[in-house]
XYZ file of C-alpha atoms in Angstrom:
465
model
C -54.090 -67.732 13.733
C -56.930 -69.254 15.718
C -56.314 -70.815 19.118
C -54.205 -73.968 19.370
C -57.251 -75.867 20.586
C -59.173 -75.217 17.341
C -56.447 -76.830 15.220
C -56.076 -79.752 17.630
C -59.834 -80.376 17.478
C -59.902 -80.155 13.656
C -57.106 -82.714 13.312
C -58.692 -85.027 15.886
C -61.967 -85.026 13.940
C -60.084 -85.540 10.671
C -58.329 -88.619 12.124
C -61.597 -90.010 13.423
C -63.393 -89.615 10.090
C -60.576 -90.900 7.838
C -60.012 -93.855 10.152
C -56.591 -95.277 9.285
C -53.394 -94.679 7.362
C -51.131 -91.673 6.973
C -52.479 -88.228 6.004
C -50.076 -86.049 4.043
C -50.899 -82.314 3.780
C -48.492 -80.077 1.887
C -48.020 -76.425 2.669
C -46.998 -74.214 -0.244
C -43.488 -73.205 -1.247
C -42.379 -69.817 -2.518
C -43.192 -69.468 -6.220
C -40.871 -67.499 -8.556
C -42.385 -64.762 -10.667
C -39.943 -63.786 -13.420
C -36.689 -64.922 -11.734
C -35.937 -67.038 -8.626
C -35.415 -64.260 -6.091
C -38.515 -62.309 -7.195
C -41.317 -64.451 -5.848
C -45.059 -64.048 -5.863
C -46.434 -62.976 -2.492
C -46.708 -66.134 -0.411
C -50.126 -67.653 0.256
C -50.386 -70.850 2.270
C -52.331 -73.846 0.984
C -55.841 -73.629 2.407
C -56.109 -77.253 3.543
C -52.778 -77.032 5.357
C -53.887 -73.727 6.828
C -57.210 -75.191 8.008
C -55.606 -78.041 9.940
C -52.245 -76.578 10.939
C -52.669 -72.785 10.820
C -49.019 -72.070 9.930
C -48.120 -69.567 7.216
C -44.424 -70.313 6.704
C -43.373 -71.723 3.332
C -41.856 -75.171 2.838
C -43.800 -77.056 5.515
C -45.505 -80.439 5.302
C -47.966 -81.783 7.850
C -48.242 -85.522 8.486
C -50.958 -87.152 10.564
C -50.250 -90.786 11.442
C -53.707 -92.063 12.337
C -52.646 -95.610 13.226
C -50.030 -94.490 15.746
C -51.845 -91.302 16.825
C -48.885 -89.068 15.975
C -48.634 -85.721 14.204
C -45.599 -84.134 12.576
C -44.514 -80.901 10.967
C -41.666 -81.366 8.496
C -39.595 -78.381 7.390
C -36.128 -76.874 7.501
C -35.079 -74.163 9.932
C -33.817 -70.952 8.380
C -30.094 -70.109 8.380
C -28.266 -66.848 8.963
C -28.447 -65.868 5.274
C -32.239 -66.016 5.407
C -32.268 -64.074 8.672
C -30.202 -61.287 7.110
C -32.668 -60.838 4.266
C -35.991 -61.750 5.837
C -35.594 -61.479 9.576
C -35.805 -64.129 12.275
C -38.418 -66.877 12.002
C -39.197 -69.310 14.839
C -37.884 -72.853 14.475
C -40.073 -75.555 12.940
C -40.271 -77.145 16.394
C -41.617 -73.892 17.890
C -44.086 -73.434 15.041
C -45.361 -76.978 15.512
C -45.823 -76.480 19.246
C -47.838 -73.309 18.586
C -50.563 -75.437 16.969
C -50.358 -78.431 19.272
C -48.095 -80.673 17.180
C -45.469 -82.351 19.382
C -43.146 -83.742 16.687
C -41.097 -81.952 14.037
C -38.245 -82.934 11.752
C -36.215 -81.673 8.761
C -37.727 -82.107 5.317
C -35.171 -84.832 4.501
C -36.782 -87.069 7.122
C -40.189 -86.971 5.436
C -39.229 -89.674 2.951
C -38.159 -91.951 5.808
C -41.625 -91.975 7.345
C -43.290 -92.320 3.924
C -41.016 -95.215 2.903
C -41.801 -96.960 6.187
C -45.553 -96.582 5.593
C -45.222 -97.906 2.028
C -43.199 -100.897 3.253
C -45.977 -101.667 5.733
C -48.550 -101.357 2.921
C -50.344 -98.617 4.828
C -52.724 -96.240 3.073
C -51.220 -92.824 2.321
C -53.912 -90.174 1.997
C -53.227 -87.001 0.034
C -55.290 -84.481 -1.929
C -54.814 -83.297 -5.543
C -52.039 -80.751 -6.013
C -52.363 -77.666 -8.202
C -48.706 -76.613 -8.019
C -46.181 -78.495 -10.123
C -43.394 -78.301 -7.538
C -45.637 -80.134 -5.081
C -46.637 -82.670 -7.749
C -42.930 -83.433 -8.211
C -42.295 -83.581 -4.467
C -45.211 -85.974 -4.013
C -43.958 -88.045 -6.954
C -40.527 -88.369 -5.345
C -42.083 -89.424 -2.044
C -44.519 -92.102 -3.177
C -43.303 -93.081 -6.633
C -46.124 -91.984 -8.931
C -45.949 -89.788 -12.023
C -46.240 -86.071 -11.121
C -49.265 -85.646 -13.397
C -51.114 -88.610 -11.888
C -51.548 -87.143 -8.405
C -55.163 -86.218 -9.090
C -56.381 -89.714 -9.951
C -54.342 -91.226 -7.096
C -55.621 -88.786 -4.474
C -57.564 -90.147 -1.504
C -61.304 -89.837 -2.078
C -61.869 -90.571 1.614
C -59.654 -87.649 2.630
C -61.193 -85.340 0.023
C -64.749 -86.084 1.145
C -63.814 -85.654 4.802
C -62.168 -82.279 4.210
C -65.178 -81.111 2.180
C -67.540 -82.247 4.941
C -65.557 -80.366 7.580
C -64.728 -77.178 5.694
C -68.196 -76.730 4.153
C -69.844 -76.047 7.527
C -68.508 -72.752 8.786
C -67.961 -72.477 12.546
C -68.511 -69.222 14.519
C -64.831 -68.240 14.393
C -64.887 -68.694 10.609
C -68.062 -66.670 10.186
C -66.424 -63.863 12.152
C -63.538 -63.876 9.664
C -65.916 -63.937 6.704
C -67.630 -60.880 8.162
C -64.264 -59.137 8.467
C -63.592 -59.909 4.809
C -67.070 -58.602 3.939
C -66.335 -55.330 5.756
C -63.232 -54.835 3.613
C -65.229 -55.824 0.528
C -67.773 -53.121 1.370
C -65.015 -50.502 1.450
C -63.567 -51.805 -1.827
C -66.819 -51.683 -3.739
C -68.002 -48.353 -2.414
C -64.583 -46.897 -3.300
C -65.027 -48.233 -6.841
C -68.454 -46.605 -7.072
C -67.040 -43.280 -5.849
C -64.114 -43.389 -8.286
C -66.061 -44.511 -11.344
C -66.492 -41.726 -13.889
C -65.804 -41.026 -17.574
C -62.089 -40.769 -18.385
C -60.853 -42.757 -15.384
C -59.170 -46.018 -16.404
C -60.338 -49.448 -15.325
C -56.824 -50.132 -14.060
C -56.879 -47.049 -11.831
C -60.086 -48.117 -10.095
C -58.799 -51.672 -9.687
C -55.577 -50.376 -8.154
C -57.487 -48.391 -5.568
C -59.699 -51.265 -4.451
C -56.888 -53.804 -4.387
C -54.860 -51.380 -2.273
C -57.722 -51.290 0.238
C -57.699 -55.093 0.411
C -53.924 -55.199 0.895
C -53.931 -52.520 3.578
C -56.844 -53.763 5.704
C -56.695 -57.542 5.314
C -54.188 -60.049 4.034
C -54.765 -59.407 0.322
C -57.464 -59.389 -2.338
C -59.137 -62.782 -2.639
C -58.694 -63.039 -6.430
C -57.548 -60.858 -9.292
C -60.173 -58.154 -9.578
C -62.580 -58.320 -12.511
C -63.323 -54.724 -13.464
C -64.379 -53.712 -16.930
C -66.786 -51.821 -19.143
C -67.113 -55.147 -20.933
C -69.155 -56.920 -18.315
C -70.115 -59.538 -20.901
C -66.609 -61.001 -20.472
C -66.872 -63.225 -17.431
C -63.281 -62.589 -16.384
C -62.834 -59.115 -17.801
C -59.632 -57.981 -16.137
C -58.939 -54.233 -15.967
C -57.038 -52.448 -18.699
C -55.696 -48.927 -19.053
C -58.706 -48.078 -21.222
C -60.494 -44.898 -20.041
C -64.117 -45.510 -19.082
C -66.766 -44.096 -21.366
C -69.891 -42.108 -20.567
C -73.104 -44.062 -20.947
C -71.531 -47.468 -20.363
C -71.535 -49.679 -17.254
C -68.613 -50.662 -15.026
C -68.827 -54.212 -13.705
C -66.680 -54.767 -10.624
C -66.261 -58.309 -9.261
C -63.802 -58.181 -6.378
C -63.171 -59.290 -2.824
C -60.750 -59.359 0.068
C -59.120 -61.913 2.322
C -59.277 -61.345 6.062
C -56.128 -61.595 8.161
C -56.968 -65.277 8.654
C -57.392 -65.765 4.881
C -61.188 -66.026 4.700
C -62.641 -64.444 1.582
C -65.321 -62.090 0.369
C -66.619 -61.968 -3.201
C -69.081 -59.344 -4.425
C -70.102 -57.940 -7.785
C -71.659 -54.554 -8.431
C -72.456 -52.647 -11.592
C -72.085 -48.869 -11.695
C -73.362 -46.522 -14.412
C -70.264 -44.603 -15.473
C -72.301 -41.429 -16.110
C -73.991 -41.694 -12.699
C -77.467 -42.798 -13.810
C -78.838 -45.838 -15.622
C -80.465 -45.548 -19.036
C -83.925 -47.079 -19.462
C -82.406 -50.008 -21.368
C -79.900 -50.587 -18.558
C -82.637 -50.356 -15.941
C -84.645 -53.071 -17.699
C -81.762 -55.552 -17.701
C -80.619 -54.578 -14.225
C -84.131 -55.187 -12.845
C -84.071 -58.754 -14.195
C -80.824 -59.530 -12.382
C -81.894 -57.705 -9.234
C -85.133 -59.709 -9.041
C -83.311 -63.037 -9.441
C -80.706 -62.050 -6.833
C -83.327 -61.098 -4.264
C -85.474 -64.168 -4.949
C -82.532 -66.385 -3.990
C -82.046 -64.541 -0.697
C -85.742 -64.954 0.056
C -85.787 -68.692 -0.715
C -82.395 -70.220 0.100
C -82.519 -72.335 3.272
C -81.366 -75.706 4.632
C -82.652 -78.686 2.654
C -83.174 -76.761 -0.592
C -81.088 -77.865 -3.579
C -78.802 -75.134 -4.906
C -79.651 -76.492 -8.355
C -83.250 -75.407 -7.742
C -82.057 -71.965 -6.644
C -80.155 -71.695 -9.922
C -83.118 -72.783 -12.042
C -85.448 -70.478 -10.110
C -83.155 -67.506 -10.775
C -82.971 -68.463 -14.462
C -86.774 -68.625 -14.599
C -87.097 -65.102 -13.200
C -84.527 -63.763 -15.657
C -86.332 -65.464 -18.540
C -89.655 -63.907 -17.511
C -88.048 -60.448 -17.448
C -86.381 -60.973 -20.819
C -89.724 -62.054 -22.284
C -91.323 -58.861 -20.949
C -88.585 -56.818 -22.632
C -89.096 -58.754 -25.866
C -85.738 -60.553 -25.990
C -87.183 -64.008 -25.278
C -90.501 -65.681 -26.060
C -92.442 -68.912 -25.652
C -93.148 -70.989 -22.565
C -90.780 -70.021 -19.763
C -90.519 -73.496 -18.257
C -89.730 -75.026 -21.644
C -87.149 -72.319 -22.386
C -85.292 -72.884 -19.133
C -85.459 -76.665 -19.489
C -83.945 -76.361 -22.970
C -81.252 -73.953 -21.740
C -82.259 -71.100 -24.063
C -81.664 -68.527 -21.307
C -77.987 -69.573 -21.163
C -77.162 -67.291 -24.084
C -77.802 -64.485 -21.603
C -76.550 -66.260 -18.440
C -73.911 -68.850 -19.385
C -72.724 -69.534 -15.820
C -74.012 -71.020 -12.596
C -75.745 -69.129 -9.829
C -72.865 -69.318 -7.388
C -70.265 -71.317 -5.511
C -69.185 -72.107 -1.974
C -67.130 -69.497 -0.117
C -64.552 -69.798 2.639
C -60.758 -69.829 2.718
C -60.810 -70.130 -1.073
C -63.007 -67.784 -3.047
C -64.195 -70.899 -4.905
C -64.036 -72.877 -1.719
C -62.189 -76.211 -1.972
C -62.406 -76.219 -5.761
C -58.924 -77.736 -5.945
C -60.247 -80.894 -4.296
C -62.542 -81.536 -7.256
C -65.796 -79.724 -7.919
C -67.780 -82.955 -8.076
C -66.895 -83.674 -4.451
C -67.520 -80.111 -3.276
C -70.717 -79.132 -5.057
C -72.375 -82.408 -5.977
C -73.281 -85.772 -4.474
C -75.159 -88.979 -5.235
C -78.453 -87.064 -5.442
C -77.344 -84.164 -7.651
C -74.811 -84.656 -10.427
C -73.297 -82.079 -12.810
C -75.032 -81.380 -16.115
C -73.503 -81.330 -19.589
C -75.978 -78.708 -20.875
C -74.410 -75.413 -21.941
C -74.590 -72.923 -19.078
C -75.821 -75.458 -16.558
C -72.502 -77.266 -16.954
C -70.880 -74.240 -15.287
C -72.952 -74.604 -12.120
C -70.322 -75.233 -9.436
C -72.741 -76.500 -6.806
C -76.092 -78.255 -7.008
C -76.367 -80.167 -3.724
C -78.793 -79.498 -0.878
C -77.907 -76.588 1.360
C -76.992 -77.081 5.016
C -76.845 -74.655 7.909
C -73.381 -73.138 7.929
C -72.835 -73.242 4.161
C -71.657 -69.936 2.691
C -72.605 -69.424 -0.956
C -72.352 -66.685 -3.550
C -75.647 -65.480 -5.019
C -74.627 -64.089 -8.410
C -77.125 -64.134 -11.265
C -76.338 -62.113 -14.371
C -77.421 -61.125 -17.857
C -74.813 -60.678 -20.604
C -74.782 -59.839 -24.285
C -71.806 -61.652 -25.821
C -71.628 -60.722 -29.532
C -69.729 -63.842 -30.646
C -72.125 -66.142 -28.779
C -75.151 -64.308 -30.168
C -73.777 -64.633 -33.724
C -72.976 -68.318 -33.262
C -76.375 -69.271 -31.885
C -78.201 -67.142 -34.467
C -76.256 -68.736 -37.342
C -77.101 -72.200 -35.999
C -80.738 -71.354 -35.332
C -80.243 -72.264 -31.687
C -83.403 -71.907 -29.591
C -85.079 -69.770 -32.258
C -88.428 -70.668 -30.682
C -87.357 -68.923 -27.459
C -85.004 -66.098 -28.520
C -86.001 -63.007 -30.548
C -82.673 -62.502 -32.303
C -83.799 -59.329 -34.105
C -84.708 -57.746 -30.766
C -81.325 -58.745 -29.314
C -79.386 -56.772 -31.968
C -79.724 -53.333 -30.281
C -78.145 -54.868 -27.140
C -75.004 -56.181 -28.852
C -72.770 -53.520 -27.265
C -74.622 -53.449 -23.948
C -72.016 -55.386 -21.932
C -73.292 -57.302 -18.944
C -74.786 -57.047 -15.478
C -74.057 -59.306 -12.521
C -75.018 -58.803 -8.872
C -73.237 -60.907 -6.283
C -73.388 -61.249 -2.532
C -72.120 -63.873 -0.122
C -74.890 -65.526 1.869
C -74.707 -67.784 4.900
C -77.342 -70.471 5.302
C -78.988 -70.099 8.707
C -81.434 -72.236 10.692
C -84.488 -71.276 8.626
C -83.192 -69.205 5.733
C -80.141 -67.186 4.813
C -78.578 -63.773 5.302
C -75.988 -61.675 3.513
C -72.584 -61.963 5.184
C -71.501 -58.736 6.868
C -73.093 -55.863 8.709
C -73.099 -53.475 5.735
C -74.661 -54.237 2.361
C -73.029 -52.636 -0.645
C -75.734 -50.569 -2.416
C -77.248 -52.500 -5.299
C -80.909 -51.539 -5.733
C -81.174 -49.231 -8.749
C -82.254 -46.096 -6.930
C -79.814 -46.746 -4.073
C -76.908 -47.014 -6.512
C -77.772 -43.733 -8.229
C -78.332 -42.009 -4.891
C -74.989 -43.280 -3.535
C -73.120 -42.030 -6.600
C -74.871 -38.661 -6.417
C -73.953 -38.183 -2.755
C -70.370 -39.415 -2.979
C -68.845 -37.686 -5.979
């Protein structure tokens, strides 16, 4: 937990920017796995965590702007809980730890909400992703549980996005801690990768590193020989010589700030010439973004610039043809890169995505596209100092997508389908680093960069087997 003063200052700024009404921020409850007593490992809601810093389940924070009061609602534990889980400070003590002077049992929350409704005061809340909280919110304010998204406060959403998007020094320090753990995870994966070892085994090792050094892994690890599957989760399948292992994984720091990196390792220890050609295209796009991302530049332009570089490389290999600018404008490259360049990073690995991607990644100047591939770009707005983004271009060969586009004659003026055929079983390559936007440019988060240049990867594997 950060200092009490940080949370007090965050809430004070939130009140100032929202202006009036009652702000309602739910913490998470325990979530059952396969039966009530066997719960998933608890993770606090990120918005609650940002403004209140408390990790106990079953808490709700209320900020009464009009009366300048703050509350933590929750129930104290009883002796049965103490026997099984140990002693936990009272809700009153937890509230005082983060500078909140008032606390009350959960049953009293409806009293304050009913009073605000009777006074026709604005009640600000954000969309909920958990159904138990949708139901709790429904009971409190009288709307259908599934209508919480459309009834959420746009003013509160935009204010939270504005505040959380700019990372402060204490947050950057946590992101660097997460990056340090991410470095250890990915280098362990590179060391362990070899023919006969299962994807699941490697994933277990790296997730164990995240659990032992930080709070947890920041998302379910993507680790597969089938890198063409965007979320290729690990199986017990043994890895095969000659193929590539794509590992997309990250850690959460002790304060729940995330890292997110992707590396591709040749399972046999060295890249084939075909693999080198595709890898070089992704590597060039990745590095171009680091060289050009800076305040004032639209992330949409970073995405299109990376796509242009990839298209040029694929033309040189013979997989694409025609005018590069026309091909990118038409979206022909999206058969090979059907996702966006990257997303915001912070306490959520897709930072604040639950608030609505249009509010997080777009604005009046830059709106989402409906074009295939470009419609998966999670952020297009202009960069600001303090933004943390993922830089993650990729090239993939997805057999079903190739067959579909070929059968429809999609972009036949830009794609050499006959030349694509030998790559059908290639898999995919993605390179991903977290970058922080600085005063005049950007830099990779963390003091150690996971090897990713072709020769560096092969050298690292050679020296660490």
